[in-house]
GROMACS .gro file of N, CA and C in nm:
model
  405
    1UNK      N    1   0.084  -0.121   0.000
    1UNK     CA    2   0.000   0.000   0.000
    1UNK      C    3   0.085   0.123   0.000
    2UNK      N    4   0.033   0.234  -0.057
    2UNK     CA    5   0.111   0.357  -0.053
    2UNK      C    6   0.060   0.446   0.060
    3UNK      N    7   0.125   0.558   0.078
    3UNK     CA    8   0.095   0.644   0.192
    3UNK      C    9  -0.049   0.694   0.188
    4UNK      N   10  -0.103   0.714   0.069
    4UNK     CA   11  -0.238   0.766   0.056
    4UNK      C   12  -0.343   0.676   0.120
    5UNK      N   13  -0.315   0.546   0.128
    5UNK     CA   14  -0.412   0.453   0.184
    5UNK      C   15  -0.449   0.486   0.328
    6UNK      N   16  -0.357   0.549   0.400
    6UNK     CA   17  -0.380   0.572   0.542
    6UNK      C   18  -0.471   0.692   0.568
    7UNK      N   19  -0.498   0.770   0.465
    7UNK     CA   20  -0.582   0.889   0.484
    7UNK      C   21  -0.727   0.848   0.506
    8UNK      N   22  -0.801   0.932   0.580
    8UNK     CA   23  -0.944   0.906   0.601
    8UNK      C   24  -0.966   0.800   0.707
    9UNK      N   25  -1.091   0.788   0.750
    9UNK     CA   26  -1.123   0.692   0.856
    9UNK      C   27  -1.127   0.551   0.803
   10UNK      N   28  -1.127   0.454   0.894
   10UNK     CA   29  -1.131   0.314   0.855
   10UNK      C   30  -1.260   0.284   0.778
   11UNK      N   31  -1.370   0.345   0.820
   11UNK     CA   32  -1.498   0.320   0.754
   11UNK      C   33  -1.497   0.367   0.609
   12UNK      N   34  -1.437   0.483   0.587
   12UNK     CA   35  -1.429   0.536   0.451
   12UNK      C   36  -1.353   0.439   0.362
   13UNK      N   37  -1.242   0.388   0.415
   13UNK     CA   38  -1.161   0.294   0.336
   13UNK      C   39  -1.240   0.166   0.310
   14UNK      N   40  -1.311   0.119   0.412
   14UNK     CA   41  -1.384  -0.007   0.397
   14UNK      C   42  -1.497   0.008   0.295
   15UNK      N   43  -1.569   0.119   0.304
   15UNK     CA   44  -1.684   0.136   0.215
   15UNK      C   45  -1.640   0.156   0.070
   16UNK      N   46  -1.521   0.214   0.050
   16UNK     CA   47  -1.473   0.234  -0.086
   16UNK      C   48  -1.408   0.107  -0.139
   17UNK      N   49  -1.395   0.008  -0.052
   17UNK     CA   50  -1.342  -0.120  -0.095
   17UNK      C   51  -1.191  -0.125  -0.104
   18UNK      N   52  -1.124  -0.022  -0.053
   18UNK     CA   53  -0.977  -0.021  -0.062
   18UNK      C   54  -0.912  -0.107   0.045
   19UNK      N   55  -0.973  -0.108   0.162
   19UNK     CA   56  -0.913  -0.176   0.276
   19UNK      C   57  -0.957  -0.322   0.277
   20UNK      N   58  -0.866  -0.417   0.249
   20UNK     CA   59  -0.909  -0.557   0.249
   20UNK      C   60  -0.939  -0.605   0.391
   21UNK      N   61  -1.027  -0.701   0.406
   21UNK     CA   62  -1.056  -0.752   0.541
   21UNK      C   63  -0.933  -0.818   0.603
   22UNK      N   64  -0.934  -0.827   0.734
   22UNK     CA   65  -0.821  -0.880   0.808
   22UNK      C   66  -0.767  -1.013   0.754
   23UNK      N   67  -0.852  -1.113   0.728
   23UNK     CA   68  -0.797  -1.241   0.681
   23UNK      C   69  -0.721  -1.229   0.549
   24UNK      N   70  -0.765  -1.139   0.461
   24UNK     CA   71  -0.698  -1.120   0.333
   24UNK      C   72  -0.558  -1.062   0.357
   25UNK      N   73  -0.549  -0.965   0.446
   25UNK     CA   74  -0.419  -0.907   0.479
   25UNK      C   75  -0.326  -1.013   0.539
   26UNK      N   76  -0.380  -1.092   0.631
   26UNK     CA   77  -0.300  -1.194   0.697
   26UNK      C   78  -0.249  -1.296   0.594
   27UNK      N   79  -0.336  -1.332   0.500
   27UNK     CA   80  -0.296  -1.428   0.397
   27UNK      C   81  -0.182  -1.369   0.312
   28UNK      N   82  -0.190  -1.240   0.283
   28UNK     CA   83  -0.084  -1.175   0.204
   28UNK      C   84   0.048  -1.176   0.280
   29UNK      N   85   0.039  -1.150   0.410
   29UNK     CA   86   0.161  -1.152   0.493
   29UNK      C   87   0.224  -1.291   0.489
   30UNK      N   88   0.141  -1.394   0.505
   30UNK     CA   89   0.192  -1.530   0.507
   30UNK      C   90   0.245  -1.574   0.371
   31UNK      N   91   0.196  -1.509   0.264
   31UNK     CA   92   0.242  -1.545   0.130
   31UNK      C   93   0.371  -1.475   0.093
   32UNK      N   94   0.416  -1.383   0.178
   32UNK     CA   95   0.537  -1.306   0.149
   32UNK      C   96   0.660  -1.379   0.204
   33UNK      N   97   0.746  -1.431   0.116
   33UNK     CA   98   0.862  -1.508   0.163
   33UNK      C   99   0.957  -1.427   0.250
   34UNK      N  100   0.949  -1.295   0.237
   34UNK     CA  101   1.034  -1.206   0.317
   34UNK      C  102   1.011  -1.225   0.467
   35UNK      N  103   0.890  -1.266   0.504
   35UNK     CA  104   0.855  -1.274   0.646
   35UNK      C  105   0.860  -1.417   0.700
   36UNK      N  106   0.913  -1.510   0.620
   36UNK     CA  107   0.912  -1.652   0.657
   36UNK      C  108   0.970  -1.681   0.795
   37UNK      N  109   1.072  -1.603   0.834
   37UNK     CA  110   1.137  -1.630   0.962
   37UNK      C  111   1.060  -1.568   1.079
   38UNK      N  112   0.956  -1.489   1.046
   38UNK     CA  113   0.880  -1.417   1.150
   38UNK      C  114   0.743  -1.479   1.170
   39UNK      N  115   0.676  -1.511   1.059
   39UNK     CA  116   0.543  -1.573   1.063
   39UNK      C  117   0.538  -1.672   0.948
   40UNK      N  118   0.484  -1.790   0.972
   40UNK     CA  119   0.492  -1.892   0.867
   40UNK      C  120   0.375  -1.990   0.872
   41UNK      N  121   0.342  -2.045   0.755
   41UNK     CA  122   0.249  -2.157   0.747
   41UNK      C  123   0.318  -2.279   0.807
   42UNK      N  124   0.242  -2.369   0.865
   42UNK     CA  125   0.298  -2.498   0.901
   42UNK      C  126   0.305  -2.583   0.774
   43UNK      N  127   0.383  -2.691   0.776
   43UNK     CA  128   0.409  -2.765   0.651
   43UNK      C  129   0.283  -2.810   0.576
   44UNK      N  130   0.175  -2.840   0.648
   44UNK     CA  131   0.053  -2.886   0.582
   44UNK      C  132  -0.030  -2.772   0.524
   45UNK      N  133   0.005  -2.648   0.557
   45UNK     CA  134  -0.066  -2.534   0.499
   45UNK      C  135  -0.205  -2.508   0.553
   46UNK      N  136  -0.238  -2.568   0.667
   46UNK     CA  137  -0.371  -2.548   0.725
   46UNK      C  138  -0.369  -2.463   0.851
   47UNK      N  139  -0.251  -2.437   0.904
   47UNK     CA  140  -0.242  -2.347   1.019
   47UNK      C  141  -0.112  -2.268   1.007
   48UNK      N  142  -0.103  -2.164   1.088
   48UNK     CA  143   0.013  -2.074   1.080
   48UNK      C  144   0.053  -2.034   1.221
   49UNK      N  145   0.176  -1.985   1.231
   49UNK     CA  146   0.230  -1.953   1.364
   49UNK      C  147   0.320  -1.830   1.353
   50UNK      N  148   0.310  -1.741   1.452
   50UNK     CA  149   0.403  -1.629   1.461
   50UNK      C  150   0.527  -1.680   1.535
   51UNK      N  151   0.642  -1.678   1.467
   51UNK     CA  152   0.765  -1.730   1.526
   51UNK      C  153   0.834  -1.625   1.613
   52UNK      N  154   0.827  -1.499   1.570
   52UNK     CA  155   0.896  -1.391   1.642
   52UNK      C  156   0.801  -1.273   1.662
   53UNK      N  157   0.724  -1.278   1.771
   53UNK     CA  158   0.623  -1.173   1.794
   53UNK      C  159   0.681  -1.031   1.792
   54UNK      N  160   0.800  -1.013   1.849
   54UNK     CA  161   0.857  -0.878   1.856
   54UNK      C  162   0.889  -0.827   1.715
   55UNK      N  163   0.954  -0.909   1.636
   55UNK     CA  164   0.986  -0.870   1.498
   55UNK      C  165   0.858  -0.852   1.418
   56UNK      N  166   0.758  -0.935   1.444
   56UNK     CA  167   0.630  -0.924   1.374
   56UNK      C  168   0.567  -0.788   1.402
   57UNK      N  169   0.570  -0.749   1.531
   57UNK     CA  170   0.511  -0.621   1.571
   57UNK      C  171   0.587  -0.503   1.509
   58UNK      N  172   0.719  -0.514   1.506
   58UNK     CA  173   0.801  -0.400   1.460
   58UNK      C  174   0.811  -0.391   1.308
   59UNK      N  175   0.821  -0.506   1.240
   59UNK     CA  176   0.851  -0.504   1.097
   59UNK      C  177   0.732  -0.531   1.008
   60UNK      N  178   0.638  -0.612   1.054
   60UNK     CA  179   0.529  -0.655   0.965
   60UNK      C  180   0.401  -0.578   0.988
   61UNK      N  181   0.356  -0.569   1.112
   61UNK     CA  182   0.228  -0.504   1.142
   61UNK      C  183   0.218  -0.362   1.083
   62UNK      N  184   0.323  -0.278   1.098
   62UNK     CA  185   0.309  -0.141   1.047
   62UNK      C  186   0.290  -0.134   0.895
   63UNK      N  187   0.335  -0.236   0.824
   63UNK     CA  188   0.320  -0.236   0.678
   63UNK      C  189   0.177  -0.265   0.634
   64UNK      N  190   0.102  -0.335   0.719
   64UNK     CA  191  -0.030  -0.384   0.677
   64UNK      C  192  -0.146  -0.326   0.758
   65UNK      N  193  -0.117  -0.275   0.877
   65UNK     CA  194  -0.226  -0.231   0.964
   65UNK      C  195  -0.202  -0.089   1.014
   66UNK      N  196  -0.309  -0.021   1.049
   66UNK     CA  197  -0.298   0.116   1.100
   66UNK      C  198  -0.245   0.116   1.243
   67UNK      N  199  -0.274   0.011   1.317
   67UNK     CA  200  -0.222   0.002   1.453
   67UNK      C  201  -0.086  -0.067   1.446
   68UNK      N  202  -0.011  -0.065   1.553
   68UNK     CA  203   0.119  -0.131   1.551
   68UNK      C  204   0.137  -0.215   1.677
   69UNK      N  205   0.029  -0.277   1.720
   69UNK     CA  206   0.035  -0.353   1.845
   69UNK      C  207   0.008  -0.501   1.820
   70UNK      N  208   0.094  -0.585   1.876
   70UNK     CA  209   0.076  -0.730   1.862
   70UNK      C  210  -0.055  -0.774   1.927
   71UNK      N  211  -0.087  -0.712   2.042
   71UNK     CA  212  -0.210  -0.748   2.113
   71UNK      C  213  -0.333  -0.719   2.027
   72UNK      N  214  -0.330  -0.608   1.953
   72UNK     CA  215  -0.443  -0.574   1.865
   72UNK      C  216  -0.455  -0.676   1.752
   73UNK      N  217  -0.341  -0.716   1.700
   73UNK     CA  218  -0.339  -0.818   1.595
   73UNK      C  219  -0.402  -0.947   1.646
   74UNK      N  220  -0.362  -0.991   1.765
   74UNK     CA  221  -0.417  -1.116   1.820
   74UNK      C  222  -0.566  -1.105   1.849
   75UNK      N  223  -0.611  -0.984   1.888
   75UNK     CA  224  -0.754  -0.965   1.911
   75UNK      C  225  -0.831  -0.987   1.781
   76UNK      N  226  -0.772  -0.939   1.670
   76UNK     CA  227  -0.834  -0.960   1.539
   76UNK      C  228  -0.838  -1.108   1.504
   77UNK      N  229  -0.726  -1.176   1.528
   77UNK     CA  230  -0.717  -1.320   1.500
   77UNK      C  231  -0.831  -1.392   1.570
   78UNK      N  232  -0.846  -1.364   1.699
   78UNK     CA  233  -0.953  -1.431   1.775
   78UNK      C  234  -1.091  -1.385   1.731
   79UNK      N  235  -1.102  -1.256   1.698
   79UNK     CA  236  -1.232  -1.202   1.658
   79UNK      C  237  -1.282  -1.259   1.526
   80UNK      N  238  -1.191  -1.302   1.440
   80UNK     CA  239  -1.230  -1.359   1.311
   80UNK      C  240  -1.252  -1.509   1.319
   81UNK      N  241  -1.247  -1.565   1.440
   81UNK     CA  242  -1.282  -1.705   1.456
   81UNK      C  243  -1.169  -1.804   1.434
   82UNK      N  244  -1.045  -1.756   1.432
   82UNK     CA  245  -0.934  -1.851   1.427
   82UNK      C  246  -0.929  -1.926   1.559
   83UNK      N  247  -0.892  -2.053   1.553
   83UNK     CA  248  -0.878  -2.133   1.675
   83UNK      C  249  -0.731  -2.168   1.694
   84UNK      N  250  -0.693  -2.183   1.820
   84UNK     CA  251  -0.553  -2.210   1.850
   84UNK      C  252  -0.532  -2.357   1.880
   85UNK      N  253  -0.425  -2.414   1.826
   85UNK     CA  254  -0.385  -2.550   1.859
   85UNK      C  255  -0.313  -2.544   1.993
   86UNK      N  256  -0.353  -2.629   2.087
   86UNK     CA  257  -0.296  -2.620   2.221
   86UNK      C  258  -0.197  -2.731   2.252
   87UNK      N  259  -0.182  -2.825   2.162
   87UNK     CA  260  -0.088  -2.935   2.189
   87UNK      C  261  -0.040  -2.996   2.059
   88UNK      N  262   0.053  -3.090   2.070
   88UNK     CA  263   0.105  -3.157   1.951
   88UNK      C  264   0.204  -3.068   1.877
   89UNK      N  265   0.248  -3.114   1.760
   89UNK     CA  266   0.352  -3.041   1.686
   89UNK      C  267   0.307  -2.903   1.639
   90UNK      N  268   0.177  -2.880   1.634
   90UNK     CA  269   0.125  -2.752   1.585
   90UNK      C  270   0.087  -2.656   1.697
   91UNK      N  271   0.124  -2.689   1.822
   91UNK     CA  272   0.076  -2.607   1.933
   91UNK      C  273   0.116  -2.461   1.912
   92UNK      N  274   0.025  -2.375   1.955
   92UNK     CA  275   0.040  -2.230   1.937
   92UNK      C  276   0.031  -2.186   1.792
   93UNK      N  277  -0.021  -2.271   1.706
   93UNK     CA  278  -0.053  -2.223   1.571
   93UNK      C  279  -0.204  -2.201   1.567
   94UNK      N  280  -0.248  -2.126   1.466
   94UNK     CA  281  -0.389  -2.089   1.453
   94UNK      C  282  -0.444  -2.140   1.322
   95UNK      N  283  -0.571  -2.179   1.323
   95UNK     CA  284  -0.632  -2.232   1.201
   95UNK      C  285  -0.776  -2.187   1.188
   96UNK      N  286  -0.824  -2.189   1.065
   96UNK     CA  287  -0.964  -2.160   1.033
   96UNK      C  288  -0.993  -2.242   0.908
   97UNK      N  289  -1.110  -2.301   0.901
   97UNK     CA  290  -1.139  -2.392   0.789
   97UNK      C  291  -1.134  -2.322   0.653
   98UNK      N  292  -1.152  -2.191   0.651
   98UNK     CA  293  -1.149  -2.118   0.524
   98UNK      C  294  -1.016  -2.045   0.502
   99UNK      N  295  -0.918  -2.074   0.587
   99UNK     CA  296  -0.789  -2.004   0.577
   99UNK      C  297  -0.682  -2.108   0.548
  100UNK      N  298  -0.651  -2.124   0.418
  100UNK     CA  299  -0.559  -2.230   0.375
  100UNK      C  300  -0.453  -2.175   0.281
  101UNK      N  301  -0.332  -2.227   0.294
  101UNK     CA  302  -0.223  -2.184   0.207
  101UNK      C  303  -0.258  -2.207   0.061
  102UNK      N  304  -0.230  -2.107  -0.022
  102UNK     CA  305  -0.253  -2.121  -0.166
  102UNK      C  306  -0.397  -2.099  -0.210
  103UNK      N  307  -0.487  -2.073  -0.115
  103UNK     CA  308  -0.628  -2.056  -0.149
  103UNK      C  309  -0.681  -1.924  -0.091
  104UNK      N  310  -0.621  -1.811  -0.132
  104UNK     CA  311  -0.658  -1.683  -0.071
  104UNK      C  312  -0.804  -1.645  -0.094
  105UNK      N  313  -0.865  -1.693  -0.203
  105UNK     CA  314  -1.004  -1.655  -0.232
  105UNK      C  315  -1.099  -1.706  -0.124
  106UNK      N  316  -1.061  -1.814  -0.056
  106UNK     CA  317  -1.149  -1.867   0.049
  106UNK      C  318  -1.163  -1.770   0.166
  107UNK      N  319  -1.058  -1.689   0.189
  107UNK     CA  320  -1.063  -1.589   0.298
  107UNK      C  321  -1.184  -1.499   0.286
  108UNK      N  322  -1.223  -1.470   0.162
  108UNK     CA  323  -1.332  -1.375   0.140
  108UNK      C  324  -1.465  -1.429   0.193
  109UNK      N  325  -1.472  -1.559   0.215
  109UNK     CA  326  -1.595  -1.618   0.269
  109UNK      C  327  -1.599  -1.609   0.421
  110UNK      N  328  -1.485  -1.574   0.482
  110UNK     CA  329  -1.480  -1.568   0.629
  110UNK      C  330  -1.567  -1.453   0.681
  111UNK      N  331  -1.635  -1.478   0.791
  111UNK     CA  332  -1.717  -1.375   0.855
  111UNK      C  333  -1.677  -1.367   1.002
  112UNK      N  334  -1.686  -1.247   1.057
  112UNK     CA  335  -1.658  -1.233   1.200
  112UNK      C  336  -1.774  -1.293   1.279
  113UNK      N  337  -1.747  -1.390   1.367
  113UNK     CA  338  -1.856  -1.440   1.453
  113UNK      C  339  -1.904  -1.325   1.542
  114UNK      N  340  -2.029  -1.334   1.588
  114UNK     CA  341  -2.083  -1.226   1.673
  114UNK      C  342  -2.001  -1.210   1.799
  115UNK      N  343  -1.960  -1.320   1.857
  115UNK     CA  344  -1.870  -1.311   1.971
  115UNK      C  345  -1.785  -1.438   1.972
  116UNK      N  346  -1.667  -1.426   2.026
  116UNK     CA  347  -1.578  -1.543   2.031
  116UNK      C  348  -1.641  -1.648   2.121
  117UNK      N  349  -1.645  -1.770   2.075
  117UNK     CA  350  -1.701  -1.878   2.157
  117UNK      C  351  -1.602  -1.912   2.268
  118UNK      N  352  -1.657  -1.939   2.383
  118UNK     CA  353  -1.569  -1.978   2.495
  118UNK      C  354  -1.514  -2.117   2.468
  119UNK      N  355  -1.395  -2.141   2.517
  119UNK     CA  356  -1.337  -2.275   2.506
  119UNK      C  357  -1.300  -2.312   2.365
  120UNK      N  358  -1.271  -2.211   2.281
  120UNK     CA  359  -1.240  -2.244   2.142
  120UNK      C  360  -1.102  -2.312   2.131
  121UNK      N  361  -1.025  -2.309   2.239
  121UNK     CA  362  -0.894  -2.374   2.235
  121UNK      C  363  -0.898  -2.507   2.311
  122UNK      N  364  -1.017  -2.567   2.317
  122UNK     CA  365  -1.033  -2.694   2.387
  122UNK      C  366  -0.948  -2.800   2.319
  123UNK      N  367  -0.852  -2.856   2.392
  123UNK     CA  368  -0.757  -2.947   2.328
  123UNK      C  369  -0.825  -3.072   2.272
  124UNK      N  370  -0.940  -3.113   2.328
  124UNK     CA  371  -1.010  -3.230   2.276
  124UNK      C  372  -1.052  -3.210   2.130
  125UNK      N  373  -1.072  -3.083   2.093
  125UNK     CA  374  -1.126  -3.056   1.961
  125UNK      C  375  -1.018  -3.027   1.857
  126UNK      N  376  -0.891  -3.029   1.897
  126UNK     CA  377  -0.786  -2.998   1.801
  126UNK      C  378  -0.783  -3.103   1.691
  127UNK      N  379  -0.797  -3.059   1.566
  127UNK     CA  380  -0.790  -3.155   1.456
  127UNK      C  381  -0.646  -3.202   1.437
  128UNK      N  382  -0.629  -3.321   1.381
  128UNK     CA  383  -0.497  -3.372   1.350
  128UNK      C  384  -0.470  -3.347   1.203
  129UNK      N  385  -0.397  -3.238   1.173
  129UNK     CA  386  -0.375  -3.201   1.035
  129UNK      C  387  -0.282  -3.297   0.962
  130UNK      N  388  -0.216  -3.386   1.038
  130UNK     CA  389  -0.124  -3.480   0.974
  130UNK      C  390  -0.198  -3.603   0.922
  131UNK      N  391  -0.325  -3.615   0.963
  131UNK     CA  392  -0.405  -3.727   0.911
  131UNK      C  393  -0.497  -3.679   0.800
  132UNK      N  394  -0.492  -3.550   0.771
  132UNK     CA  395  -0.570  -3.492   0.662
  132UNK      C  396  -0.472  -3.470   0.547
  133UNK      N  397  -0.520  -3.470   0.425
  133UNK     CA  398  -0.428  -3.452   0.313
  133UNK      C  399  -0.370  -3.312   0.312
  134UNK      N  400  -0.252  -3.299   0.254
  134UNK     CA  401  -0.188  -3.169   0.236
  134UNK      C  402  -0.275  -3.081   0.147
  135UNK      N  403  -0.266  -2.949   0.164
  135UNK     CA  404  -0.336  -2.859   0.071
  135UNK      C  405  -0.240  -2.820  -0.038
   0.00000   0.00000   0.00000
């Protein structure tokens, strides 16, 4: 984005269609090989993990978001219905059924749930992405 994108309120940008929704921005970040050491897809391409939160906050967030806070970013992640893996090789990675590597168009189907469901990180419900086919 260029400097002009930051002008005007968030609503103005959203209504004019310039500001992509959060999942689209996140997908673009994950698709950028420059940030591989900071945030990355897991090998199966169904979940992702922030490897270096401090570098992510300093180097990546300001390029894509108006705020520059890691906590604000994580609030968005949770607000858009991403779930966290709490155990196994993917622990601390986040997934959403419509958020898959190589399939950015699916992000557009994502909707913000009215409120975050409690217990969304229930370890009993963690899917095993290694028993599902690669994307």
